[in-house]
JSON list of N, CA and C in Angstrom, two decimals:
[
{"chain": "A", "resi": 139, "resn": "LEU", "atom": "N", "xyz": [134.88, 86.25, -36.56]},
{"chain": "A", "resi": 139, "resn": "LEU", "atom": "CA", "xyz": [135.70, 86.14, -37.74]},
{"chain": "A", "resi": 139, "resn": "LEU", "atom": "C", "xyz": [137.02, 85.22, -36.92]},
{"chain": "A", "resi": 140, "resn": "GLY", "atom": "N", "xyz": [137.30, 84.63, -35.75]},
{"chain": "A", "resi": 140, "resn": "GLY", "atom": "CA", "xyz": [137.75, 84.03, -35.12]},
{"chain": "A", "resi": 140, "resn": "GLY", "atom": "C", "xyz": [138.66, 85.00, -34.07]},
{"chain": "A", "resi": 141, "resn": "ASP", "atom": "N", "xyz": [139.40, 83.78, -33.46]},
{"chain": "A", "resi": 141, "resn": "ASP", "atom": "CA", "xyz": [140.57, 84.79, -32.23]},
{"chain": "A", "resi": 141, "resn": "ASP", "atom": "C", "xyz": [140.89, 85.69, -32.59]},
{"chain": "A", "resi": 142, "resn": "PHE", "atom": "N", "xyz": [141.33, 86.48, -31.56]},
{"chain": "A", "resi": 142, "resn": "PHE", "atom": "CA", "xyz": [142.16, 88.15, -31.69]},
{"chain": "A", "resi": 142, "resn": "PHE", "atom": "C", "xyz": [143.45, 87.72, -31.28]},
{"chain": "A", "resi": 143, "resn": "SER", "atom": "N", "xyz": [144.55, 88.07, -31.95]},
{"chain": "A", "resi": 143, "resn": "SER", "atom": "CA", "xyz": [145.68, 87.43, -31.45]},
{"chain": "A", "resi": 143, "resn": "SER", "atom": "C", "xyz": [147.04, 88.49, -31.84]},
{"chain": "A", "resi": 144, "resn": "LEU", "atom": "N", "xyz": [147.82, 88.83, -31.30]},
{"chain": "A", "resi": 144, "resn": "LEU", "atom": "CA", "xyz": [149.00, 89.50, -32.02]},
{"chain": "A", "resi": 144, "resn": "LEU", "atom": "C", "xyz": [150.14, 88.80, -32.18]},
{"chain": "A", "resi": 145, "resn": "GLN", "atom": "N", "xyz": [149.82, 87.44, -32.50]},
{"chain": "A", "resi": 145, "resn": "GLN", "atom": "CA", "xyz": [151.03, 87.11, -32.59]},
{"chain": "A", "resi": 145, "resn": "GLN", "atom": "C", "xyz": [150.71, 86.12, -33.71]},
{"chain": "A", "resi": 146, "resn": "GLY", "atom": "N", "xyz": [151.71, 85.67, -34.67]},
{"chain": "A", "resi": 146, "resn": "GLY", "atom": "CA", "xyz": [151.53, 85.07, -35.92]},
{"chain": "A", "resi": 146, "resn": "GLY", "atom": "C", "xyz": [151.06, 86.08, -36.99]},
{"chain": "A", "resi": 147, "resn": "PRO", "atom": "N", "xyz": [150.50, 85.94, -38.09]},
{"chain": "A", "resi": 147, "resn": "PRO", "atom": "CA", "xyz": [150.26, 86.69, -38.99]},
{"chain": "A", "resi": 147, "resn": "PRO", "atom": "C", "xyz": [148.64, 87.06, -38.78]},
{"chain": "A", "resi": 148, "resn": "PRO", "atom": "N", "xyz": [148.70, 88.74, -39.14]},
{"chain": "A", "resi": 148, "resn": "PRO", "atom": "CA", "xyz": [146.99, 89.35, -38.63]},
{"chain": "A", "resi": 148, "resn": "PRO", "atom": "C", "xyz": [146.21, 88.79, -39.23]},
{"chain": "A", "resi": 149, "resn": "LEU", "atom": "N", "xyz": [145.33, 88.63, -38.54]},
{"chain": "A", "resi": 149, "resn": "LEU", "atom": "CA", "xyz": [144.15, 87.69, -39.09]},
{"chain": "A", "resi": 149, "resn": "LEU", "atom": "C", "xyz": [142.64, 88.74, -39.47]},
{"chain": "A", "resi": 150, "resn": "ALA", "atom": "N", "xyz": [142.81, 90.09, -38.97]},
{"chain": "A", "resi": 150, "resn": "ALA", "atom": "CA", "xyz": [141.42, 90.93, -38.96]},
{"chain": "A", "resi": 150, "resn": "ALA", "atom": "C", "xyz": [141.97, 92.60, -38.88]},
{"chain": "A", "resi": 151, "resn": "PRO", "atom": "N", "xyz": [141.23, 93.21, -39.15]},
{"chain": "A", "resi": 151, "resn": "PRO", "atom": "CA", "xyz": [141.63, 94.79, -39.86]},
{"chain": "A", "resi": 151, "resn": "PRO", "atom": "C", "xyz": [142.53, 95.36, -38.23]},
{"chain": "A", "resi": 152, "resn": "VAL", "atom": "N", "xyz": [141.60, 94.86, -36.80]},
{"chain": "A", "resi": 152, "resn": "VAL", "atom": "CA", "xyz": [141.83, 95.33, -35.62]},
{"chain": "A", "resi": 152, "resn": "VAL", "atom": "C", "xyz": [143.51, 94.92, -35.18]},
{"chain": "A", "resi": 153, "resn": "GLU", "atom": "N", "xyz": [144.16, 93.59, -35.66]},
{"chain": "A", "resi": 153, "resn": "GLU", "atom": "CA", "xyz": [145.25, 93.04, -35.39]},
{"chain": "A", "resi": 153, "resn": "GLU", "atom": "C", "xyz": [145.98, 93.82, -36.80]},
{"chain": "A", "resi": 154, "resn": "ILE", "atom": "N", "xyz": [145.86, 94.35, -37.73]},
{"chain": "A", "resi": 154, "resn": "ILE", "atom": "CA", "xyz": [146.51, 95.08, -38.29]},
{"chain": "A", "resi": 154, "resn": "ILE", "atom": "C", "xyz": [146.74, 96.59, -37.92]},
{"chain": "A", "resi": 155, "resn": "ALA", "atom": "N", "xyz": [146.23, 96.79, -37.33]},
{"chain": "A", "resi": 155, "resn": "ALA", "atom": "CA", "xyz": [146.00, 98.85, -36.77]},
{"chain": "A", "resi": 155, "resn": "ALA", "atom": "C", "xyz": [147.10, 98.49, -35.72]},
{"chain": "A", "resi": 156, "resn": "LEU", "atom": "N", "xyz": [146.49, 97.45, -34.73]},
{"chain": "A", "resi": 156, "resn": "LEU", "atom": "CA", "xyz": [147.51, 97.51, -33.68]},
{"chain": "A", "resi": 156, "resn": "LEU", "atom": "C", "xyz": [148.99, 96.85, -33.69]},
{"chain": "A", "resi": 157, "resn": "ARG", "atom": "N", "xyz": [149.02, 96.32, -34.63]},
{"chain": "A", "resi": 157, "resn": "ARG", "atom": "CA", "xyz": [150.46, 95.82, -34.68]},
{"chain": "A", "resi": 157, "resn": "ARG", "atom": "C", "xyz": [151.43, 96.97, -35.58]},
{"chain": "A", "resi": 158, "resn": "GLU", "atom": "N", "xyz": [150.56, 97.40, -36.39]},
{"chain": "A", "resi": 158, "resn": "GLU", "atom": "CA", "xyz": [151.54, 99.02, -36.93]},
{"chain": "A", "resi": 158, "resn": "GLU", "atom": "C", "xyz": [151.17, 100.04, -36.36]},
{"chain": "A", "resi": 159, "resn": "ASN", "atom": "N", "xyz": [150.50, 99.89, -35.45]},
{"chain": "A", "resi": 159, "resn": "ASN", "atom": "CA", "xyz": [149.82, 101.20, -34.87]},
{"chain": "A", "resi": 159, "resn": "ASN", "atom": "C", "xyz": [149.28, 102.61, -35.65]},
{"chain": "A", "resi": 160, "resn": "ARG", "atom": "N", "xyz": [148.90, 102.25, -36.54]},
{"chain": "A", "resi": 160, "resn": "ARG", "atom": "CA", "xyz": [148.39, 102.73, -37.47]},
{"chain": "A", "resi": 160, "resn": "ARG", "atom": "C", "xyz": [146.60, 102.59, -37.50]},
{"chain": "A", "resi": 161, "resn": "ILE", "atom": "N", "xyz": [146.17, 103.65, -38.48]},
{"chain": "A", "resi": 161, "resn": "ILE", "atom": "CA", "xyz": [144.84, 103.34, -38.65]},
{"chain": "A", "resi": 161, "resn": "ILE", "atom": "C", "xyz": [144.70, 101.98, -40.05]},
{"chain": "A", "resi": 162, "resn": "TYR", "atom": "N", "xyz": [144.23, 101.34, -39.65]},
{"chain": "A", "resi": 162, "resn": "TYR", "atom": "CA", "xyz": [143.80, 100.50, -41.27]},
{"chain": "A", "resi": 162, "resn": "TYR", "atom": "C", "xyz": [142.51, 100.98, -41.58]},
{"chain": "A", "resi": 163, "resn": "VAL", "atom": "N", "xyz": [142.66, 100.96, -43.21]},
{"chain": "A", "resi": 163, "resn": "VAL", "atom": "CA", "xyz": [141.30, 101.16, -43.86]},
{"chain": "A", "resi": 163, "resn": "VAL", "atom": "C", "xyz": [141.98, 100.21, -44.72]},
{"chain": "A", "resi": 164, "resn": "SER", "atom": "N", "xyz": [140.25, 99.29, -45.14]},
{"chain": "A", "resi": 164, "resn": "SER", "atom": "CA", "xyz": [140.34, 98.78, -46.42]},
{"chain": "A", "resi": 164, "resn": "SER", "atom": "C", "xyz": [138.42, 99.00, -47.11]},
{"chain": "A", "resi": 165, "resn": "ASN", "atom": "N", "xyz": [138.71, 98.92, -47.99]},
{"chain": "A", "resi": 165, "resn": "ASN", "atom": "CA", "xyz": [137.09, 99.21, -48.60]},
{"chain": "A", "resi": 165, "resn": "ASN", "atom": "C", "xyz": [136.73, 98.28, -49.92]},
{"chain": "A", "resi": 166, "resn": "GLN", "atom": "N", "xyz": [137.46, 97.12, -49.93]},
{"chain": "A", "resi": 166, "resn": "GLN", "atom": "CA", "xyz": [137.31, 95.87, -50.18]},
{"chain": "A", "resi": 166, "resn": "GLN", "atom": "C", "xyz": [138.18, 94.93, -49.60]},
{"chain": "A", "resi": 167, "resn": "LEU", "atom": "N", "xyz": [137.50, 94.26, -48.30]},
{"chain": "A", "resi": 167, "resn": "LEU", "atom": "CA", "xyz": [138.43, 93.37, -47.42]},
{"chain": "A", "resi": 167, "resn": "LEU", "atom": "C", "xyz": [138.43, 92.01, -48.30]},
{"chain": "A", "resi": 168, "resn": "THR", "atom": "N", "xyz": [137.40, 91.28, -49.19]},
{"chain": "A", "resi": 168, "resn": "THR", "atom": "CA", "xyz": [137.61, 90.20, -49.42]},
{"chain": "A", "resi": 168, "resn": "THR", "atom": "C", "xyz": [139.09, 90.39, -50.85]},
{"chain": "A", "resi": 169, "resn": "SER", "atom": "N", "xyz": [139.51, 90.98, -50.75]},
{"chain": "A", "resi": 169, "resn": "SER", "atom": "CA", "xyz": [140.71, 91.83, -51.74]},
{"chain": "A", "resi": 169, "resn": "SER", "atom": "C", "xyz": [142.18, 91.99, -51.28]},
{"chain": "A", "resi": 170, "resn": "GLU", "atom": "N", "xyz": [141.90, 91.80, -49.93]},
{"chain": "A", "resi": 170, "resn": "GLU", "atom": "CA", "xyz": [143.34, 92.36, -49.34]},
{"chain": "A", "resi": 170, "resn": "GLU", "atom": "C", "xyz": [143.86, 91.08, -49.04]},
{"chain": "A", "resi": 171, "resn": "PRO", "atom": "N", "xyz": [145.06, 90.73, -49.57]},
{"chain": "A", "resi": 171, "resn": "PRO", "atom": "CA", "xyz": [145.74, 89.63, -49.35]},
{"chain": "A", "resi": 171, "resn": "PRO", "atom": "C", "xyz": [145.83, 89.07, -47.95]},
{"chain": "A", "resi": 172, "resn": "LEU", "atom": "N", "xyz": [146.32, 90.25, -47.00]},
{"chain": "A", "resi": 172, "resn": "LEU", "atom": "CA", "xyz": [146.82, 89.99, -45.81]},
{"chain": "A", "resi": 172, "resn": "LEU", "atom": "C", "xyz": [145.31, 89.02, -45.13]},
{"chain": "A", "resi": 173, "resn": "LEU", "atom": "N", "xyz": [144.44, 89.45, -45.03]},
{"chain": "A", "resi": 173, "resn": "LEU", "atom": "CA", "xyz": [142.73, 89.33, -44.78]},
{"chain": "A", "resi": 173, "resn": "LEU", "atom": "C", "xyz": [142.24, 87.73, -45.13]},
{"chain": "A", "resi": 174, "resn": "GLN", "atom": "N", "xyz": [143.04, 86.97, -46.57]},
{"chain": "A", "resi": 174, "resn": "GLN", "atom": "CA", "xyz": [142.97, 86.28, -46.96]},
{"chain": "A", "resi": 174, "resn": "GLN", "atom": "C", "xyz": [141.82, 85.25, -45.98]},
{"chain": "A", "resi": 175, "resn": "PRO", "atom": "N", "xyz": [142.98, 84.74, -44.94]},
{"chain": "A", "resi": 175, "resn": "PRO", "atom": "CA", "xyz": [142.28, 83.48, -44.17]},
{"chain": "A", "resi": 175, "resn": "PRO", "atom": "C", "xyz": [141.22, 83.74, -43.67]},
{"chain": "A", "resi": 176, "resn": "ILE", "atom": "N", "xyz": [140.09, 84.94, -43.70]},
{"chain": "A", "resi": 176, "resn": "ILE", "atom": "CA", "xyz": [138.96, 85.01, -43.19]},
{"chain": "A", "resi": 176, "resn": "ILE", "atom": "C", "xyz": [138.07, 85.49, -44.40]},
{"chain": "A", "resi": 177, "resn": "HIS", "atom": "N", "xyz": [138.44, 85.38, -45.86]},
{"chain": "A", "resi": 177, "resn": "HIS", "atom": "CA", "xyz": [137.63, 85.94, -46.76]},
{"chain": "A", "resi": 177, "resn": "HIS", "atom": "C", "xyz": [136.02, 85.25, -46.25]},
{"chain": "A", "resi": 178, "resn": "ALA", "atom": "N", "xyz": [136.53, 83.86, -46.71]},
{"chain": "A", "resi": 178, "resn": "ALA", "atom": "CA", "xyz": [134.35, 83.24, -46.49]},
{"chain": "A", "resi": 178, "resn": "ALA", "atom": "C", "xyz": [134.19, 83.96, -45.26]},
{"chain": "A", "resi": 179, "resn": "ALA", "atom": "N", "xyz": [134.73, 84.05, -43.85]},
{"chain": "A", "resi": 179, "resn": "ALA", "atom": "CA", "xyz": [133.87, 84.47, -42.80]},
{"chain": "A", "resi": 179, "resn": "ALA", "atom": "C", "xyz": [133.19, 85.73, -43.33]},
{"chain": "A", "resi": 180, "resn": "LEU", "atom": "N", "xyz": [134.26, 87.13, -44.28]},
{"chain": "A", "resi": 180, "resn": "LEU", "atom": "CA", "xyz": [133.79, 87.92, -44.28]},
{"chain": "A", "resi": 180, "resn": "LEU", "atom": "C", "xyz": [132.99, 88.35, -45.26]},
{"chain": "A", "resi": 181, "resn": "ARG", "atom": "N", "xyz": [132.65, 87.58, -46.05]},
{"chain": "A", "resi": 181, "resn": "ARG", "atom": "CA", "xyz": [131.73, 87.29, -47.12]},
{"chain": "A", "resi": 181, "resn": "ARG", "atom": "C", "xyz": [130.16, 86.80, -46.79]},
{"chain": "A", "resi": 182, "resn": "GLN", "atom": "N", "xyz": [130.57, 85.80, -45.46]},
{"chain": "A", "resi": 182, "resn": "GLN", "atom": "CA", "xyz": [128.97, 84.96, -45.45]},
{"chain": "A", "resi": 182, "resn": "GLN", "atom": "C", "xyz": [128.85, 86.19, -44.31]},
{"chain": "A", "resi": 183, "resn": "ALA", "atom": "N", "xyz": [129.60, 87.05, -43.39]},
{"chain": "A", "resi": 183, "resn": "ALA", "atom": "CA", "xyz": [128.97, 88.09, -42.69]},
{"chain": "A", "resi": 183, "resn": "ALA", "atom": "C", "xyz": [128.54, 89.25, -43.36]},
{"chain": "A", "resi": 184, "resn": "GLY", "atom": "N", "xyz": [128.88, 89.38, -45.04]},
{"chain": "A", "resi": 184, "resn": "GLY", "atom": "CA", "xyz": [128.41, 90.47, -45.85]},
{"chain": "A", "resi": 184, "resn": "GLY", "atom": "C", "xyz": [128.98, 91.73, -45.39]},
{"chain": "A", "resi": 185, "resn": "LEU", "atom": "N", "xyz": [130.68, 91.87, -45.16]},
{"chain": "A", "resi": 185, "resn": "LEU", "atom": "CA", "xyz": [131.30, 92.66, -44.54]},
{"chain": "A", "resi": 185, "resn": "LEU", "atom": "C", "xyz": [131.94, 93.09, -45.86]},
{"chain": "A", "resi": 186, "resn": "ASN", "atom": "N", "xyz": [132.34, 94.27, -46.26]},
{"chain": "A", "resi": 186, "resn": "ASN", "atom": "CA", "xyz": [132.90, 94.33, -47.26]},
{"chain": "A", "resi": 186, "resn": "ASN", "atom": "C", "xyz": [134.31, 95.84, -47.33]},
{"chain": "A", "resi": 187, "resn": "SER", "atom": "N", "xyz": [133.64, 96.58, -46.02]},
{"chain": "A", "resi": 187, "resn": "SER", "atom": "CA", "xyz": [134.64, 97.69, -45.70]},
{"chain": "A", "resi": 187, "resn": "SER", "atom": "C", "xyz": [134.84, 97.68, -44.26]},
{"chain": "A", "resi": 188, "resn": "ALA", "atom": "N", "xyz": [136.14, 98.34, -44.02]},
{"chain": "A", "resi": 188, "resn": "ALA", "atom": "CA", "xyz": [136.40, 98.40, -42.58]},
{"chain": "A", "resi": 188, "resn": "ALA", "atom": "C", "xyz": [137.42, 99.59, -42.37]},
{"chain": "A", "resi": 189, "resn": "ILE", "atom": "N", "xyz": [137.19, 99.81, -40.89]},
{"chain": "A", "resi": 189, "resn": "ILE", "atom": "CA", "xyz": [138.15, 100.95, -40.58]},
{"chain": "A", "resi": 189, "resn": "ILE", "atom": "C", "xyz": [139.13, 100.35, -39.27]},
{"chain": "A", "resi": 190, "resn": "SER", "atom": "N", "xyz": [139.50, 100.39, -38.56]},
{"chain": "A", "resi": 190, "resn": "SER", "atom": "CA", "xyz": [140.22, 100.53, -37.29]},
{"chain": "A", "resi": 190, "resn": "SER", "atom": "C", "xyz": [141.25, 101.15, -36.93]},
{"chain": "A", "resi": 191, "resn": "ALA", "atom": "N", "xyz": [141.36, 101.70, -35.74]},
{"chain": "A", "resi": 191, "resn": "ALA", "atom": "CA", "xyz": [142.29, 102.77, -35.45]},
{"chain": "A", "resi": 191, "resn": "ALA", "atom": "C", "xyz": [142.69, 102.19, -33.95]},
{"chain": "A", "resi": 192, "resn": "PRO", "atom": "N", "xyz": [143.88, 102.44, -33.46]},
{"chain": "A", "resi": 192, "resn": "PRO", "atom": "CA", "xyz": [144.22, 102.20, -32.02]},
{"chain": "A", "resi": 192, "resn": "PRO", "atom": "C", "xyz": [144.26, 103.80, -31.36]},
{"chain": "A", "resi": 193, "resn": "LEU", "atom": "N", "xyz": [143.70, 102.99, -30.21]},
{"chain": "A", "resi": 193, "resn": "LEU", "atom": "CA", "xyz": [143.60, 104.02, -29.23]},
{"chain": "A", "resi": 193, "resn": "LEU", "atom": "C", "xyz": [144.45, 104.14, -28.25]},
{"chain": "A", "resi": 194, "resn": "HIS", "atom": "N", "xyz": [144.96, 105.60, -27.64]},
{"chain": "A", "resi": 194, "resn": "HIS", "atom": "CA", "xyz": [146.03, 105.83, -26.99]},
{"chain": "A", "resi": 194, "resn": "HIS", "atom": "C", "xyz": [145.30, 106.59, -25.76]},
{"chain": "A", "resi": 195, "resn": "THR", "atom": "N", "xyz": [146.00, 106.33, -24.77]},
{"chain": "A", "resi": 195, "resn": "THR", "atom": "CA", "xyz": [146.03, 107.39, -23.36]},
{"chain": "A", "resi": 195, "resn": "THR", "atom": "C", "xyz": [147.01, 107.52, -22.64]},
{"chain": "A", "resi": 196, "resn": "GLU", "atom": "N", "xyz": [147.52, 108.93, -22.66]},
{"chain": "A", "resi": 196, "resn": "GLU", "atom": "CA", "xyz": [148.53, 109.08, -22.29]},
{"chain": "A", "resi": 196, "resn": "GLU", "atom": "C", "xyz": [149.89, 108.11, -22.91]},
{"chain": "A", "resi": 197, "resn": "GLY", "atom": "N", "xyz": [150.40, 108.16, -24.13]},
{"chain": "A", "resi": 197, "resn": "GLY", "atom": "CA", "xyz": [151.28, 107.45, -24.78]},
{"chain": "A", "resi": 197, "resn": "GLY", "atom": "C", "xyz": [151.03, 105.92, -24.54]},
{"chain": "A", "resi": 198, "resn": "GLN", "atom": "N", "xyz": [149.88, 105.38, -23.64]},
{"chain": "A", "resi": 198, "resn": "GLN", "atom": "CA", "xyz": [149.57, 103.83, -23.89]},
{"chain": "A", "resi": 198, "resn": "GLN", "atom": "C", "xyz": [148.39, 103.07, -24.75]},
{"chain": "A", "resi": 199, "resn": "LEU", "atom": "N", "xyz": [148.80, 102.63, -25.45]},
{"chain": "A", "resi": 199, "resn": "LEU", "atom": "CA", "xyz": [147.79, 101.52, -25.77]},
{"chain": "A", "resi": 199, "resn": "LEU", "atom": "C", "xyz": [146.82, 101.07, -25.46]},
{"chain": "A", "resi": 200, "resn": "VAL", "atom": "N", "xyz": [145.74, 101.47, -25.57]},
{"chain": "A", "resi": 200, "resn": "VAL", "atom": "CA", "xyz": [144.49, 101.04, -24.48]},
{"chain": "A", "resi": 200, "resn": "VAL", "atom": "C", "xyz": [143.66, 100.38, -25.14]},
{"chain": "A", "resi": 201, "resn": "GLY", "atom": "N", "xyz": [143.17, 100.30, -26.61]},
{"chain": "A", "resi": 201, "resn": "GLY", "atom": "CA", "xyz": [142.25, 99.44, -27.50]},
{"chain": "A", "resi": 201, "resn": "GLY", "atom": "C", "xyz": [142.44, 99.98, -28.62]},
{"chain": "A", "resi": 202, "resn": "ALA", "atom": "N", "xyz": [141.20, 99.71, -29.45]},
{"chain": "A", "resi": 202, "resn": "ALA", "atom": "CA", "xyz": [141.02, 99.96, -30.68]},
{"chain": "A", "resi": 202, "resn": "ALA", "atom": "C", "xyz": [139.60, 100.31, -30.93]},
{"chain": "A", "resi": 203, "resn": "LEU", "atom": "N", "xyz": [139.28, 101.05, -31.86]},
{"chain": "A", "resi": 203, "resn": "LEU", "atom": "CA", "xyz": [137.93, 101.16, -32.35]},
{"chain": "A", "resi": 203, "resn": "LEU", "atom": "C", "xyz": [137.97, 101.11, -33.87]},
{"chain": "A", "resi": 204, "resn": "THR", "atom": "N", "xyz": [137.34, 99.58, -34.01]},
{"chain": "A", "resi": 204, "resn": "THR", "atom": "CA", "xyz": [136.96, 99.18, -35.24]},
{"chain": "A", "resi": 204, "resn": "THR", "atom": "C", "xyz": [135.39, 99.70, -35.78]},
{"chain": "A", "resi": 205, "resn": "LEU", "atom": "N", "xyz": [135.57, 99.60, -37.17]},
{"chain": "A", "resi": 205, "resn": "LEU", "atom": "CA", "xyz": [133.94, 100.13, -37.82]},
{"chain": "A", "resi": 205, "resn": "LEU", "atom": "C", "xyz": [133.91, 99.18, -38.88]},
{"chain": "A", "resi": 206, "resn": "PHE", "atom": "N", "xyz": [132.80, 98.18, -39.26]},
{"chain": "A", "resi": 206, "resn": "PHE", "atom": "CA", "xyz": [132.67, 97.80, -40.33]},
{"chain": "A", "resi": 206, "resn": "PHE", "atom": "C", "xyz": [131.47, 98.10, -41.31]},
{"chain": "A", "resi": 207, "resn": "ALA", "atom": "N", "xyz": [131.33, 97.88, -42.35]},
{"chain": "A", "resi": 207, "resn": "ALA", "atom": "CA", "xyz": [130.28, 98.21, -43.32]},
{"chain": "A", "resi": 207, "resn": "ALA", "atom": "C", "xyz": [129.65, 97.22, -44.60]},
{"chain": "A", "resi": 208, "resn": "ALA", "atom": "N", "xyz": [128.89, 96.87, -44.81]},
{"chain": "A", "resi": 208, "resn": "ALA", "atom": "CA", "xyz": [128.20, 95.96, -45.80]},
{"chain": "A", "resi": 208, "resn": "ALA", "atom": "C", "xyz": [128.97, 96.52, -46.89]},
{"chain": "A", "resi": 209, "resn": "GLU", "atom": "N", "xyz": [128.88, 97.89, -47.44]},
{"chain": "A", "resi": 209, "resn": "GLU", "atom": "CA", "xyz": [128.87, 98.49, -48.89]},
{"chain": "A", "resi": 209, "resn": "GLU", "atom": "C", "xyz": [130.18, 98.57, -49.12]},
{"chain": "A", "resi": 210, "resn": "PRO", "atom": "N", "xyz": [130.73, 98.25, -49.98]},
{"chain": "A", "resi": 210, "resn": "PRO", "atom": "CA", "xyz": [132.22, 98.43, -50.63]},
{"chain": "A", "resi": 210, "resn": "PRO", "atom": "C", "xyz": [132.63, 100.12, -50.83]},
{"chain": "A", "resi": 211, "resn": "ASP", "atom": "N", "xyz": [134.04, 100.36, -50.55]},
{"chain": "A", "resi": 211, "resn": "ASP", "atom": "CA", "xyz": [133.89, 101.52, -50.28]},
{"chain": "A", "resi": 211, "resn": "ASP", "atom": "C", "xyz": [133.02, 102.63, -49.89]},
{"chain": "A", "resi": 212, "resn": "TYR", "atom": "N", "xyz": [132.89, 102.01, -48.64]},
{"chain": "A", "resi": 212, "resn": "TYR", "atom": "CA", "xyz": [132.40, 102.84, -47.50]},
{"chain": "A", "resi": 212, "resn": "TYR", "atom": "C", "xyz": [133.00, 103.82, -46.98]},
{"chain": "A", "resi": 213, "resn": "PHE", "atom": "N", "xyz": [134.24, 103.78, -46.54]},
{"chain": "A", "resi": 213, "resn": "PHE", "atom": "CA", "xyz": [135.52, 104.88, -45.77]},
{"chain": "A", "resi": 213, "resn": "PHE", "atom": "C", "xyz": [135.72, 105.84, -46.50]},
{"chain": "A", "resi": 214, "resn": "ASP", "atom": "N", "xyz": [134.99, 106.82, -47.10]},
{"chain": "A", "resi": 214, "resn": "ASP", "atom": "CA", "xyz": [135.77, 107.73, -47.70]},
{"chain": "A", "resi": 214, "resn": "ASP", "atom": "C", "xyz": [136.32, 109.04, -47.18]},
{"chain": "A", "resi": 215, "resn": "THR", "atom": "N", "xyz": [137.22, 109.84, -47.38]},
{"chain": "A", "resi": 215, "resn": "THR", "atom": "CA", "xyz": [137.80, 110.73, -46.66]},
{"chain": "A", "resi": 215, "resn": "THR", "atom": "C", "xyz": [137.09, 111.24, -45.58]},
{"chain": "A", "resi": 216, "resn": "ALA", "atom": "N", "xyz": [136.37, 111.71, -45.77]},
{"chain": "A", "resi": 216, "resn": "ALA", "atom": "CA", "xyz": [135.25, 112.38, -44.53]},
{"chain": "A", "resi": 216, "resn": "ALA", "atom": "C", "xyz": [134.59, 111.46, -43.57]},
{"chain": "A", "resi": 217, "resn": "MET", "atom": "N", "xyz": [134.96, 110.46, -43.75]},
{"chain": "A", "resi": 217, "resn": "MET", "atom": "CA", "xyz": [134.54, 109.23, -42.68]},
{"chain": "A", "resi": 217, "resn": "MET", "atom": "C", "xyz": [136.07, 108.77, -42.05]},
{"chain": "A", "resi": 218, "resn": "HIS", "atom": "N", "xyz": [137.15, 108.98, -42.85]},
{"chain": "A", "resi": 218, "resn": "HIS", "atom": "CA", "xyz": [138.51, 108.78, -42.62]},
{"chain": "A", "resi": 218, "resn": "HIS", "atom": "C", "xyz": [138.79, 109.64, -41.52]},
{"chain": "A", "resi": 219, "resn": "GLU", "atom": "N", "xyz": [138.18, 111.13, -41.55]},
{"chain": "A", "resi": 219, "resn": "GLU", "atom": "CA", "xyz": [139.36, 112.37, -41.08]},
{"chain": "A", "resi": 219, "resn": "GLU", "atom": "C", "xyz": [137.98, 111.89, -39.75]},
{"chain": "A", "resi": 220, "resn": "LEU", "atom": "N", "xyz": [136.78, 111.66, -39.87]},
{"chain": "A", "resi": 220, "resn": "LEU", "atom": "CA", "xyz": [135.95, 111.44, -38.69]},
{"chain": "A", "resi": 220, "resn": "LEU", "atom": "C", "xyz": [136.88, 110.12, -37.30]},
{"chain": "A", "resi": 221, "resn": "VAL", "atom": "N", "xyz": [137.28, 109.09, -37.96]},
{"chain": "A", "resi": 221, "resn": "VAL", "atom": "CA", "xyz": [137.80, 108.28, -37.15]},
{"chain": "A", "resi": 221, "resn": "VAL", "atom": "C", "xyz": [138.95, 108.54, -36.60]},
{"chain": "A", "resi": 222, "resn": "VAL", "atom": "N", "xyz": [139.61, 109.50, -37.25]},
{"chain": "A", "resi": 222, "resn": "VAL", "atom": "CA", "xyz": [140.88, 109.72, -36.96]},
{"chain": "A", "resi": 222, "resn": "VAL", "atom": "C", "xyz": [140.88, 111.18, -35.61]},
{"chain": "A", "resi": 223, "resn": "GLU", "atom": "N", "xyz": [139.75, 111.50, -36.36]},
{"chain": "A", "resi": 223, "resn": "GLU", "atom": "CA", "xyz": [139.05, 112.74, -35.25]},
{"chain": "A", "resi": 223, "resn": "GLU", "atom": "C", "xyz": [138.44, 112.35, -33.44]},
{"chain": "A", "resi": 224, "resn": "ILE", "atom": "N", "xyz": [137.92, 110.66, -33.99]},
{"chain": "A", "resi": 224, "resn": "ILE", "atom": "CA", "xyz": [137.51, 110.40, -32.43]},
{"chain": "A", "resi": 224, "resn": "ILE", "atom": "C", "xyz": [138.48, 109.36, -32.15]},
{"chain": "A", "resi": 225, "resn": "SER", "atom": "N", "xyz": [139.44, 109.18, -32.51]},
{"chain": "A", "resi": 225, "resn": "SER", "atom": "CA", "xyz": [140.47, 108.61, -31.61]},
{"chain": "A", "resi": 225, "resn": "SER", "atom": "C", "xyz": [141.53, 109.15, -31.50]},
{"chain": "A", "resi": 226, "resn": "SER", "atom": "N", "xyz": [141.80, 109.97, -31.68]},
{"chain": "A", "resi": 226, "resn": "SER", "atom": "CA", "xyz": [142.79, 111.45, -31.25]},
{"chain": "A", "resi": 226, "resn": "SER", "atom": "C", "xyz": [142.61, 111.42, -29.63]}
]
């Protein structure tokens, strides 16, 4: 999907989650205006949904958990709650 960077506009779900320090979820990745630069790569890879959560230890950002799915509308409320629990 390209090089990872926190400089410039976000290009991937993980960059959005880390910059905004929140869980980012999209069930229609190629409809997201922020992700327009990678729409072709997402389609080619068959990725339609994603969720990304920042991970913290002792108040410090240490990484992110990002999951992709081929199915549109994959990350329902139950999946979102599971990611919240895992990332907490």
